[in-house]
PDB file of C-alpha atoms in Angstrom:
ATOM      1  CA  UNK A   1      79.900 104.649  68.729  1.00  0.00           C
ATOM      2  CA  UNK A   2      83.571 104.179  69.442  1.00  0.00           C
ATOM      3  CA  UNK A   3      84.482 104.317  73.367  1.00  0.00           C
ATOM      4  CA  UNK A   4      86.769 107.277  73.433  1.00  0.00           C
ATOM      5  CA  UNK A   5      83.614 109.091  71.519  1.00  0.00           C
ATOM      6  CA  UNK A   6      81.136 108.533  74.615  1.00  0.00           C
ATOM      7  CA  UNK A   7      83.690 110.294  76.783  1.00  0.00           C
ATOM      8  CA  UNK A   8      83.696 114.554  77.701  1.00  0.00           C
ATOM      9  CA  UNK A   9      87.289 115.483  77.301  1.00  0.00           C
ATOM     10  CA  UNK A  10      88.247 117.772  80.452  1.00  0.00           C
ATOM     11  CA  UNK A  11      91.336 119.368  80.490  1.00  0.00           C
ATOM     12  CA  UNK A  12      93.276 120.072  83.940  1.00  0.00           C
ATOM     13  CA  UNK A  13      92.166 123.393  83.711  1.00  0.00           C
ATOM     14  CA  UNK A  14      88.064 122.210  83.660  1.00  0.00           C
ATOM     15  CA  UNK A  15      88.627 119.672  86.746  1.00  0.00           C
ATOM     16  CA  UNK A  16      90.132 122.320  88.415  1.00  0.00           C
ATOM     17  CA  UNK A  17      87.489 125.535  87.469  1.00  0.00           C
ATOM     18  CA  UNK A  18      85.031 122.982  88.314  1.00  0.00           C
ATOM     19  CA  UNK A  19      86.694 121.898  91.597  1.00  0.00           C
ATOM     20  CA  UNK A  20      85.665 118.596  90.769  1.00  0.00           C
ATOM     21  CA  UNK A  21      88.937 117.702  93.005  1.00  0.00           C
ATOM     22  CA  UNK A  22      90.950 119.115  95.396  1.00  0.00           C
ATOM     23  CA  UNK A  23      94.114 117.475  97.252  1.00  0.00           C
ATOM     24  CA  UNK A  24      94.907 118.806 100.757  1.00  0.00           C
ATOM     25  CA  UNK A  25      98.304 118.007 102.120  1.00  0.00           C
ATOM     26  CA  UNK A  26      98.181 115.655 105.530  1.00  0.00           C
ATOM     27  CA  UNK A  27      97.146 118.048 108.367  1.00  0.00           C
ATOM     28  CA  UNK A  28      99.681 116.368 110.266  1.00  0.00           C
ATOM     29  CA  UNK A  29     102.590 118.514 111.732  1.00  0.00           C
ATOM     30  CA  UNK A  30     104.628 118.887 108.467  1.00  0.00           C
ATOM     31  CA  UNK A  31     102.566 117.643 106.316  1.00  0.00           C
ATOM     32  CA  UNK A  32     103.781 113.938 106.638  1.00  0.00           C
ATOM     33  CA  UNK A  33     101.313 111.118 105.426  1.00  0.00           C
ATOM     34  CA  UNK A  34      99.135 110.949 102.570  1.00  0.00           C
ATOM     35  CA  UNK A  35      97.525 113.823 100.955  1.00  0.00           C
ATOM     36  CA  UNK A  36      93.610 113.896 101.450  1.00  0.00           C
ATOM     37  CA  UNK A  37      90.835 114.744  99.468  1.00  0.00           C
ATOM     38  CA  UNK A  38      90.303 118.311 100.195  1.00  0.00           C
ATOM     39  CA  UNK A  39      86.165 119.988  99.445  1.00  0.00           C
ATOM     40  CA  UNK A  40      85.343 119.230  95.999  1.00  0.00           C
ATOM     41  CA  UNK A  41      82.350 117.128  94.067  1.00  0.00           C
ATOM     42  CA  UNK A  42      84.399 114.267  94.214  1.00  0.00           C
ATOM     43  CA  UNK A  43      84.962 114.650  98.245  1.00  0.00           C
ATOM     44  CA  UNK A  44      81.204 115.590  98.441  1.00  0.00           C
ATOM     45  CA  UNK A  45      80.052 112.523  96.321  1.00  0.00           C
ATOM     46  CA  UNK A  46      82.314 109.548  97.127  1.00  0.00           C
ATOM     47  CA  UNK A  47      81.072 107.174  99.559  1.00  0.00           C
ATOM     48  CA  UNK A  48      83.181 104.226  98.387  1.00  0.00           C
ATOM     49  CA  UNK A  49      84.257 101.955 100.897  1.00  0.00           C
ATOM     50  CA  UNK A  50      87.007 100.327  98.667  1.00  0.00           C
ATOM     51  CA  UNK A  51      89.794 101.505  97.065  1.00  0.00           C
ATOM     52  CA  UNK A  52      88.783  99.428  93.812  1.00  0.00           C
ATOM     53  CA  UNK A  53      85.163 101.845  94.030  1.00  0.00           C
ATOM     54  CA  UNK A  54      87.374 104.823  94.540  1.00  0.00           C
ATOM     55  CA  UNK A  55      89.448 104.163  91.810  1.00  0.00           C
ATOM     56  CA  UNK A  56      86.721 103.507  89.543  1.00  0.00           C
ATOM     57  CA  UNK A  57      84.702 107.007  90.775  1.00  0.00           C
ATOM     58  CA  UNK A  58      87.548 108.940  90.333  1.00  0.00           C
ATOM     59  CA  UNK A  59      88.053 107.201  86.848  1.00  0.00           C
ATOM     60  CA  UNK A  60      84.584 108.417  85.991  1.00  0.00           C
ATOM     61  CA  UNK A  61      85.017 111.755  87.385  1.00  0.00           C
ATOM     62  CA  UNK A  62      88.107 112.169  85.030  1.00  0.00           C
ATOM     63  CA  UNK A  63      86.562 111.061  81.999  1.00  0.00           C
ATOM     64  CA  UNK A  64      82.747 111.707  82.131  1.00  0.00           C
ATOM     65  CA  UNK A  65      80.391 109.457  80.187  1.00  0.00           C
ATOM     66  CA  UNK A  66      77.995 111.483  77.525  1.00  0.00           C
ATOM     67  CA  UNK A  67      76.339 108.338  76.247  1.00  0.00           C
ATOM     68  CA  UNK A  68      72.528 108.640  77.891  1.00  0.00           C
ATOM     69  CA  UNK A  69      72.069 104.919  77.985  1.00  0.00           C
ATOM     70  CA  UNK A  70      74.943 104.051  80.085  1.00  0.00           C
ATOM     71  CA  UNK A  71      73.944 107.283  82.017  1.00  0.00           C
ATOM     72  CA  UNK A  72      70.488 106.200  82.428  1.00  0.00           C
ATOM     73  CA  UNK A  73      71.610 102.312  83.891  1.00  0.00           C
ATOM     74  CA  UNK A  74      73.467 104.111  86.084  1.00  0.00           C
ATOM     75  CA  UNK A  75      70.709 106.426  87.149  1.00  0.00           C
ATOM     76  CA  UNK A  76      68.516 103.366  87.807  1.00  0.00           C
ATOM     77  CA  UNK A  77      71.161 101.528  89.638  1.00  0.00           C
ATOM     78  CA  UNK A  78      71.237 104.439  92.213  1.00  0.00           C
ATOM     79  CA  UNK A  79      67.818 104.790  92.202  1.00  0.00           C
ATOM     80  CA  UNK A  80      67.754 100.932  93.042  1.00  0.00           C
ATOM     81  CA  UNK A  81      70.015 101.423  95.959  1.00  0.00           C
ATOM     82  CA  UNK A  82      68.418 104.046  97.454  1.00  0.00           C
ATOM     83  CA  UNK A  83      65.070 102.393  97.487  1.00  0.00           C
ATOM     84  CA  UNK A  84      66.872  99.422  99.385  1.00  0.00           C
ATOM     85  CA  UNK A  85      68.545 100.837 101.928  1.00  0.00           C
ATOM     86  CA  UNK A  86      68.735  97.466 103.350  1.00  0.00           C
ATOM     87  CA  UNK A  87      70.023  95.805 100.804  1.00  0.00           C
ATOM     88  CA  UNK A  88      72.627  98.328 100.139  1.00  0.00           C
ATOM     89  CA  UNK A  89      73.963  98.819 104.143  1.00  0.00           C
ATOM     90  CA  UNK A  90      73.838  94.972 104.072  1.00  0.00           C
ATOM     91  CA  UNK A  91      76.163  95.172 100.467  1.00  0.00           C
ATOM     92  CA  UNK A  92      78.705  98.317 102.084  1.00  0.00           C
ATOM     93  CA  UNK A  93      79.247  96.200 105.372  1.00  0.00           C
ATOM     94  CA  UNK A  94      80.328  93.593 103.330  1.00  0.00           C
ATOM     95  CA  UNK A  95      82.039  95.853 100.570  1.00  0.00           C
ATOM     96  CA  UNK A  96      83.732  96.745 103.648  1.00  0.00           C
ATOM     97  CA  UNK A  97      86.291  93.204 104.082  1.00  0.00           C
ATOM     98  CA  UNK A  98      86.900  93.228 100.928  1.00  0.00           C
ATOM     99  CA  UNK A  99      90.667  93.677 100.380  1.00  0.00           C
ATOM    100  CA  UNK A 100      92.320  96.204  97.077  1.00  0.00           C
ATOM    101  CA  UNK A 101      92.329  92.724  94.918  1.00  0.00           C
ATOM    102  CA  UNK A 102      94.321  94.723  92.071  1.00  0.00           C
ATOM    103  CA  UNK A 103      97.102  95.655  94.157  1.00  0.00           C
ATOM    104  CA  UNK A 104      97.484  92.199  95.823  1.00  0.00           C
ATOM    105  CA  UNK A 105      97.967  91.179  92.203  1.00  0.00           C
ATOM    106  CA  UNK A 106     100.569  93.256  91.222  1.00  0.00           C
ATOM    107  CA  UNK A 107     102.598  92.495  94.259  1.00  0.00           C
ATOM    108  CA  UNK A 108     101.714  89.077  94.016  1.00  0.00           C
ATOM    109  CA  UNK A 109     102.979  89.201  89.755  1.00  0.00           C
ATOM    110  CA  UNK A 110     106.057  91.127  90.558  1.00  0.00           C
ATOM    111  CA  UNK A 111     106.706  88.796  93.541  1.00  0.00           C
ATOM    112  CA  UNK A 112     106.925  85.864  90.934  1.00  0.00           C
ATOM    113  CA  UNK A 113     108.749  88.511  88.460  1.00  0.00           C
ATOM    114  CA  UNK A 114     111.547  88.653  90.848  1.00  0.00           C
ATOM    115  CA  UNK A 115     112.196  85.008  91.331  1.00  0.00           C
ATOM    116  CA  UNK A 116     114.632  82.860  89.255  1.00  0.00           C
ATOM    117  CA  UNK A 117     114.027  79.330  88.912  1.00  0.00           C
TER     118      UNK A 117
END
């Protein structure tokens, strides 16, 4: 089975009958800062404590998996975690330090982009 065939295709329209997100603009006085997630399933279920897990949740959110053995790993995984709650407050407290490692890269590459030698 090709990748792009394991995939639900959601339109904007689905994500947003769904509320599956929902941006709020900063509640600061006018609306300066970063827009927040506002009550959707994404705001309900994300409990990442890095932007990399965000990224990745939100990727998943976007393009749904319909394969029922990657669905099922992931099923166990969870099921895993939540059996080990001390394994997995010990893994999010570390999960924690760690820094966005893509970003650093790509200021880090277009650091060395910009010089001439």
């Amino acid at each position: 089975m090709h990748h792009r065939d394991r995939l639900l295709k959601l339109d904007a329209a689905a994500h947003e009958a769904l509320q599956i997100f929902q941006v709020d603009k900063h509640p600061s006085y006018m609306g300066i800062g970063r827009a927040k997630e506002g009550f959707s399933v994404f705001g309900i279920l994300n409990k990442c404590v890095t932007p990399m897990g965000r990224r990745l949740l939100r990727a998943w959110f976007l393009r749904p998996i319909i394969d029922i053995d990657v669905i099922n790993n992931r099923l166990n995984t969870i099921s895993f975690f939540l059996c080990c709650e001390e394994v997995m407050s010990a893994l999010r407290q570390t999960l924690k330090s760690v820094r966005d490692v893509p970003h650093m890269l790509k200021v880090l590459f277009s650091l060395l982009c910009s010089c001439t030698f």
